[in-house]
Coordinates of C-alpha atoms in Angstrom, one line a residue:
M1 CA 188.1 318.3 -74.3
A2 CA 187.3 314.7 -73.2
K3 CA 184.5 312.9 -75.1
K4 CA 181.5 312.7 -72.9
R5 CA 180.0 308.7 -72.3
P6 CA 176.5 308.6 -74.4
Q7 CA 173.5 308.2 -72.7
S8 CA 170.5 306.5 -74.3
K9 CA 167.3 309.2 -74.1
G10 CA 163.9 307.9 -74.2
K11 CA 162.4 305.3 -76.6
P12 CA 165.2 302.5 -77.9
H13 CA 165.7 303.5 -81.7
V14 CA 165.2 299.6 -83.0
T15 CA 166.8 298.5 -87.0
D16 CA 166.6 296.5 -88.8
G17 CA 164.4 293.5 -86.3
A18 CA 167.4 295.1 -83.6
R19 CA 167.2 292.2 -80.3
A20 CA 167.5 292.9 -76.7
G21 CA 169.3 289.3 -74.7
G22 CA 167.2 288.1 -71.9
A23 CA 168.2 285.7 -69.6
E24 CA 165.4 283.6 -71.2
G25 CA 166.3 284.5 -75.2
N26 CA 166.2 286.8 -77.4
F27 CA 162.9 289.3 -77.2
P28 CA 161.7 292.5 -79.7
V29 CA 162.2 296.3 -78.4
V30 CA 159.2 298.3 -77.4
G31 CA 159.0 301.2 -75.9
A32 CA 160.0 302.0 -73.1
R33 CA 156.8 302.1 -70.7
E34 CA 155.3 299.1 -73.0
P35 CA 154.6 295.6 -71.2
C36 CA 158.1 293.3 -71.7
P37 CA 157.5 290.5 -74.1
C38 CA 158.5 288.0 -71.6
G39 CA 155.5 288.1 -69.8
S40 CA 156.7 289.1 -66.5
G41 CA 154.1 291.6 -66.7
R42 CA 156.6 294.6 -65.8
R43 CA 157.0 296.9 -68.4
Y44 CA 159.9 296.8 -70.3
K45 CA 162.8 299.6 -69.2
A46 CA 162.5 297.5 -66.2
C47 CA 162.5 294.0 -67.0
H48 CA 164.5 293.6 -70.2
G49 CA 164.9 297.0 -71.4
R50 CA 167.5 296.9 -68.6
V51 CA 169.4 294.7 -71.1
A52 CA 169.4 296.5 -74.1
A53 CA 170.3 299.6 -72.3
H54 CA 172.9 298.8 -70.4
A55 CA 174.9 297.0 -73.5
A56 CA 174.1 300.0 -75.3
T57 CA 175.8 303.4 -73.0
E58 CA 177.8 300.9 -71.3
L59 CA 182.1 301.9 -72.3
V60 CA 184.2 299.7 -73.2
Q61 CA 187.8 301.5 -72.0
R62 CA 189.6 299.8 -74.5
P63 CA 187.2 299.0 -77.5
F64 CA 190.4 298.4 -79.3
E65 CA 192.6 295.9 -77.5
G66 CA 193.1 292.5 -79.1
L67 CA 192.7 293.6 -83.1
P68 CA 196.7 294.4 -84.5
G69 CA 198.4 298.1 -84.2
E70 CA 195.9 298.5 -80.9
G71 CA 198.8 301.8 -80.6
D72 CA 197.9 303.0 -83.9
W73 CA 193.5 302.9 -83.7
V74 CA 193.4 304.9 -81.5
A75 CA 196.3 307.0 -83.4
L76 CA 194.1 306.7 -86.2
R77 CA 190.7 307.9 -83.9
E78 CA 192.4 310.9 -81.5
L79 CA 195.6 312.6 -83.0
V80 CA 196.2 312.1 -86.8
P81 CA 194.5 314.3 -88.6
A82 CA 195.0 312.2 -92.1
A83 CA 195.4 309.1 -92.5
T84 CA 194.4 305.6 -94.3
A85 CA 194.8 301.5 -93.9
E86 CA 194.2 298.7 -95.9
L87 CA 192.3 296.5 -94.0
T88 CA 191.5 292.3 -94.3
L89 CA 188.3 290.8 -93.2
K90 CA 188.0 287.9 -91.6
D91 CA 186.3 285.6 -94.0
G92 CA 187.9 287.7 -96.8
L93 CA 186.4 290.7 -100.0
P94 CA 182.6 290.1 -100.6
D95 CA 181.8 290.1 -104.8
G96 CA 182.5 292.8 -105.9
V97 CA 184.3 294.6 -102.9
P98 CA 187.8 294.9 -104.1
S99 CA 189.5 296.5 -101.0
V100 CA 188.4 297.4 -97.6
T101 CA 190.1 301.0 -96.6
L102 CA 190.3 302.5 -92.2
A103 CA 189.9 307.0 -93.0
T104 CA 190.5 308.7 -90.3
V105 CA 188.0 311.3 -91.5
L106 CA 185.2 310.9 -94.5
P107 CA 183.7 313.4 -96.6
M108 CA 180.0 314.9 -95.0
A109 CA 181.9 313.5 -91.4
W110 CA 179.7 310.0 -93.4
P111 CA 180.2 306.8 -91.1
A112 CA 181.7 305.0 -94.0
L113 CA 181.3 305.8 -98.3
R114 CA 180.4 302.6 -100.8
R115 CA 182.8 304.2 -103.5
D116 CA 181.5 304.0 -107.4
D117 CA 184.1 301.0 -108.2
G118 CA 181.9 298.9 -105.4
S119 CA 185.4 299.7 -103.0
V120 CA 184.3 301.2 -99.6
L121 CA 185.8 303.9 -96.6
L122 CA 185.3 303.7 -93.2
G123 CA 185.7 306.8 -91.5
L124 CA 187.4 306.5 -88.5
Q125 CA 186.7 310.5 -86.6
N126 CA 182.5 310.1 -85.7
D127 CA 180.6 310.1 -82.9
T128 CA 180.0 306.5 -82.4
P129 CA 176.0 305.9 -80.9
S130 CA 177.3 303.5 -78.1
G131 CA 180.0 302.8 -76.0
D132 CA 181.5 300.2 -77.7
I133 CA 183.3 302.0 -80.7
S134 CA 184.3 298.8 -82.0
R135 CA 180.7 297.3 -82.3
D136 CA 179.8 301.0 -84.0
L137 CA 182.3 300.5 -86.4
A138 CA 181.7 296.9 -87.2
D139 CA 177.6 297.7 -87.8
T140 CA 179.1 300.1 -90.6
L141 CA 181.5 298.5 -92.2
L142 CA 178.6 295.3 -92.9
R143 CA 176.3 297.8 -94.0
A144 CA 178.8 299.4 -96.0
L145 CA 179.9 296.0 -97.8
A146 CA 175.7 295.7 -98.7
A147 CA 175.1 298.8 -99.4
E148 CA 174.9 300.5 -103.3
P149 CA 178.0 301.8 -104.9
G150 CA 178.2 305.1 -104.8
N151 CA 176.2 305.8 -101.8
P152 CA 177.0 307.4 -97.8
V153 CA 175.9 304.3 -95.3
Q154 CA 174.6 307.0 -92.2
T155 CA 174.8 306.2 -88.7
R156 CA 172.2 304.1 -86.5
R157 CA 173.3 302.9 -83.7
A158 CA 174.8 298.9 -84.0
P159 CA 172.5 296.3 -82.2
A160 CA 173.7 295.9 -78.5
D161 CA 174.6 291.5 -79.6
G162 CA 176.3 292.4 -83.2
P163 CA 179.8 291.6 -84.1
R164 CA 182.9 294.0 -83.2
L165 CA 185.9 294.7 -85.7
Q166 CA 187.6 291.8 -83.5
D167 CA 184.9 289.4 -85.3
V168 CA 184.9 291.0 -88.6
L169 CA 189.2 291.8 -89.3
A170 CA 191.3 289.2 -89.4
T171 CA 193.0 289.9 -86.4
E172 CA 196.3 287.8 -88.1
A173 CA 196.4 290.0 -90.7
T174 CA 198.8 293.5 -89.6
F175 CA 198.3 296.8 -89.7
E176 CA 199.7 299.6 -91.5
P177 CA 198.7 302.8 -91.0
A178 CA 199.8 305.3 -94.4
V179 CA 199.4 309.1 -93.2
H180 CA 198.5 311.6 -95.9
T181 CA 199.5 315.8 -96.1
G182 CA 195.6 316.1 -97.2
F183 CA 192.8 314.1 -97.4
E184 CA 193.1 313.4 -101.6
F185 CA 192.0 310.1 -100.6
W186 CA 188.8 311.0 -101.0
V187 CA 188.5 310.9 -104.7
P188 CA 189.9 308.5 -106.7
D189 CA 191.6 311.5 -108.9
S190 CA 192.2 314.6 -107.2
E191 CA 194.1 316.3 -109.6
N192 CA 191.3 317.0 -111.8
T193 CA 188.6 317.6 -109.4
S194 CA 187.2 321.4 -109.4
G195 CA 184.1 322.9 -107.7
E196 CA 182.8 322.2 -104.5
V197 CA 184.7 319.7 -104.4
A198 CA 188.0 321.0 -104.8
A199 CA 186.8 323.7 -102.2
S200 CA 186.1 321.0 -100.4
L201 CA 189.4 319.8 -100.9
E202 CA 191.6 322.7 -100.0
R203 CA 189.7 324.1 -96.5
A204 CA 190.3 320.5 -94.4
N205 CA 193.9 320.5 -95.9
A206 CA 194.0 323.3 -94.8
A207 CA 192.8 322.7 -91.7
A208 CA 195.8 319.5 -91.4
I209 CA 198.5 319.7 -89.3
P210 CA 201.4 318.7 -90.4
T211 CA 201.9 314.6 -89.0
V212 CA 204.1 312.0 -89.4
K213 CA 204.8 308.3 -88.3
L214 CA 207.7 307.3 -86.8
S215 CA 209.3 304.4 -88.4
S216 CA 211.8 303.2 -85.3
V217 CA 209.5 302.7 -82.7
D218 CA 206.3 301.8 -82.8
S219 CA 202.6 304.4 -82.7
A220 CA 204.4 307.2 -82.4
Y221 CA 203.1 310.0 -84.6
W222 CA 205.6 313.4 -85.1
C223 CA 203.5 316.4 -85.6
E224 CA 204.0 320.4 -86.8
T225 CA 202.2 323.2 -84.9
P226 CA 202.6 326.8 -84.9
E227 CA 204.9 327.0 -81.6
K228 CA 205.9 324.1 -81.4
N229 CA 206.3 320.4 -83.0
H230 CA 205.3 317.6 -80.3
L231 CA 205.7 313.7 -80.3
R232 CA 202.7 311.5 -79.5
W233 CA 203.7 308.6 -78.5
V234 CA 200.5 304.9 -78.0
M235 CA 202.0 303.1 -76.0
P236 CA 200.6 299.5 -74.6
H237 CA 202.3 299.5 -70.7
A238 CA 199.3 299.3 -68.2
E239 CA 199.3 303.0 -67.2
E240 CA 200.6 302.8 -63.4
K241 CA 203.2 301.1 -64.7
L242 CA 204.2 303.4 -67.7
L243 CA 203.6 306.4 -65.1
D244 CA 206.0 305.0 -62.9
A245 CA 209.1 304.3 -65.1
L246 CA 208.6 307.7 -67.1
A247 CA 209.0 309.0 -63.6
R248 CA 211.6 306.9 -62.6
L249 CA 213.0 308.2 -66.5
H250 CA 212.3 311.9 -65.6
A251 CA 213.6 311.9 -61.6
A252 CA 217.3 310.7 -63.6
G253 CA 217.1 313.6 -66.2
T254 CA 216.3 310.9 -68.4
S255 CA 213.1 311.5 -70.2
S256 CA 214.1 314.0 -73.0
L257 CA 214.4 313.4 -76.3
G258 CA 217.2 315.7 -77.3
E259 CA 218.6 319.3 -76.6
G260 CA 215.1 321.2 -76.2
T261 CA 213.3 318.0 -75.8
R262 CA 211.2 317.9 -73.0
L263 CA 208.1 314.9 -72.2
V264 CA 205.4 317.9 -70.9
G265 CA 203.0 315.0 -69.7
S266 CA 200.4 312.1 -71.4
F267 CA 196.7 311.5 -72.5
R268 CA 194.4 308.9 -72.1
A269 CA 192.1 307.4 -74.9
H270 CA 190.9 304.4 -75.5
G271 CA 192.7 303.0 -72.3
L272 CA 196.5 303.2 -73.2
T273 CA 198.7 306.0 -72.7
V274 CA 199.5 308.5 -74.7
P275 CA 202.8 310.6 -73.9
V276 CA 203.5 313.9 -75.0
W277 CA 207.3 315.2 -75.4
D278 CA 207.6 319.4 -76.7
L279 CA 210.2 319.6 -78.9
P280 CA 212.5 322.2 -81.1
S281 CA 210.4 323.6 -84.3
P282 CA 213.6 322.7 -86.7
M283 CA 213.7 319.2 -84.3
R284 CA 212.3 317.4 -88.4
A285 CA 210.7 313.3 -87.7
E286 CA 213.5 312.1 -88.6
D287 CA 215.7 314.1 -86.4
V288 CA 213.4 312.3 -83.7
E289 CA 213.9 308.8 -84.8
K290 CA 217.1 308.2 -83.5
P291 CA 216.3 309.3 -79.8
A292 CA 213.9 308.1 -79.5
A293 CA 214.9 304.6 -80.1
E294 CA 217.3 305.6 -77.8
F295 CA 214.3 306.2 -75.4
A296 CA 212.0 302.5 -76.2
E297 CA 215.9 301.4 -75.1
R298 CA 215.6 303.2 -71.2
L299 CA 212.0 302.7 -71.0
A300 CA 212.3 299.8 -71.1
G301 CA 214.3 298.8 -68.6
A302 CA 212.0 301.3 -66.4
L303 CA 209.5 299.0 -67.0
A304 CA 211.3 296.6 -65.6
T305 CA 212.7 298.1 -62.9
D306 CA 210.0 296.8 -59.8
A307 CA 211.7 298.6 -57.0
P308 CA 209.4 301.2 -54.9
L309 CA 209.6 305.4 -55.6
T310 CA 212.3 308.1 -54.6
P311 CA 211.3 310.7 -52.8
D312 CA 212.1 311.9 -55.9
E313 CA 210.5 309.7 -58.4
R314 CA 206.7 310.3 -56.9
R315 CA 206.9 314.1 -57.4
A316 CA 208.3 313.2 -60.6
R317 CA 205.2 311.1 -61.4
G318 CA 202.9 313.6 -59.7
G319 CA 203.7 316.3 -61.6
L320 CA 202.8 313.8 -64.7
T321 CA 200.2 313.1 -63.3
N322 CA 198.3 315.9 -63.4
R323 CA 199.2 316.8 -66.7
Q324 CA 197.2 314.2 -67.7
V325 CA 195.1 314.4 -70.1
T326 CA 191.9 312.4 -71.0
L327 CA 190.1 312.5 -74.4
S328 CA 188.0 309.1 -74.2

């Protein structure tokens, strides 16, 4: 189901001296019906508050653009149940913080956690208060770095002029997700947990769909469901160009990944397109590696073609478009 765009309601929320920028400078955030501090005589909501409200609700279509592994960020946000990835900060790790790790989800849906040893876990699959996931995540990360060890970080709306992940993370670093079979990464010593913690882990693990990241191509994830298996492949190409290329291959009968497989449609998530294939249940992740690499070569050829679509290709494109679902 598509996620709804966040909406602002009522009085603006003030956190840690958050300020709204205007043409003449920065002004304190006040009540929506109060006079604007700029001295214009207008109510705040009709003056500089309009800028703050727009910044808080405007949807950023590609929040992970410019980060290494954009496709994997999208996959971990929307498709992968249990995964982690080490993050490299632009300014290095602060004293007392041995590591920063991105996690698909954290216990109790915490946005972030500062562990007892000072390390930080940043959750990716939480609802975010504004339309810019990157800004919300950066705000959560910075607060987690400053939190006392042993404490989670709570959700809040990030300042409209706050940094984004692209400002905080080293964009030249690699992004290498590790997909897990369960959520044992939540606790340092999962083998010796008991009681409520062990029960929570068992429930979470039981709900996780088995998922494997392919190594032959970028940002492609095999997953297993009771009826059939699937391949979900986050692709960086412009949507219209990609749909044309997929339609060319589909009309030519070369869009599958082998016998018993079928390109069934695509997701649209965070500005990228995610084609989806149905796979027969016996087809494991390792069985998809070679067909996926071969498909990548066929796709590259189709992407390089600028000829108008034929009638058959237009029909194939219409079928693919009708089966497209927006996740975000």
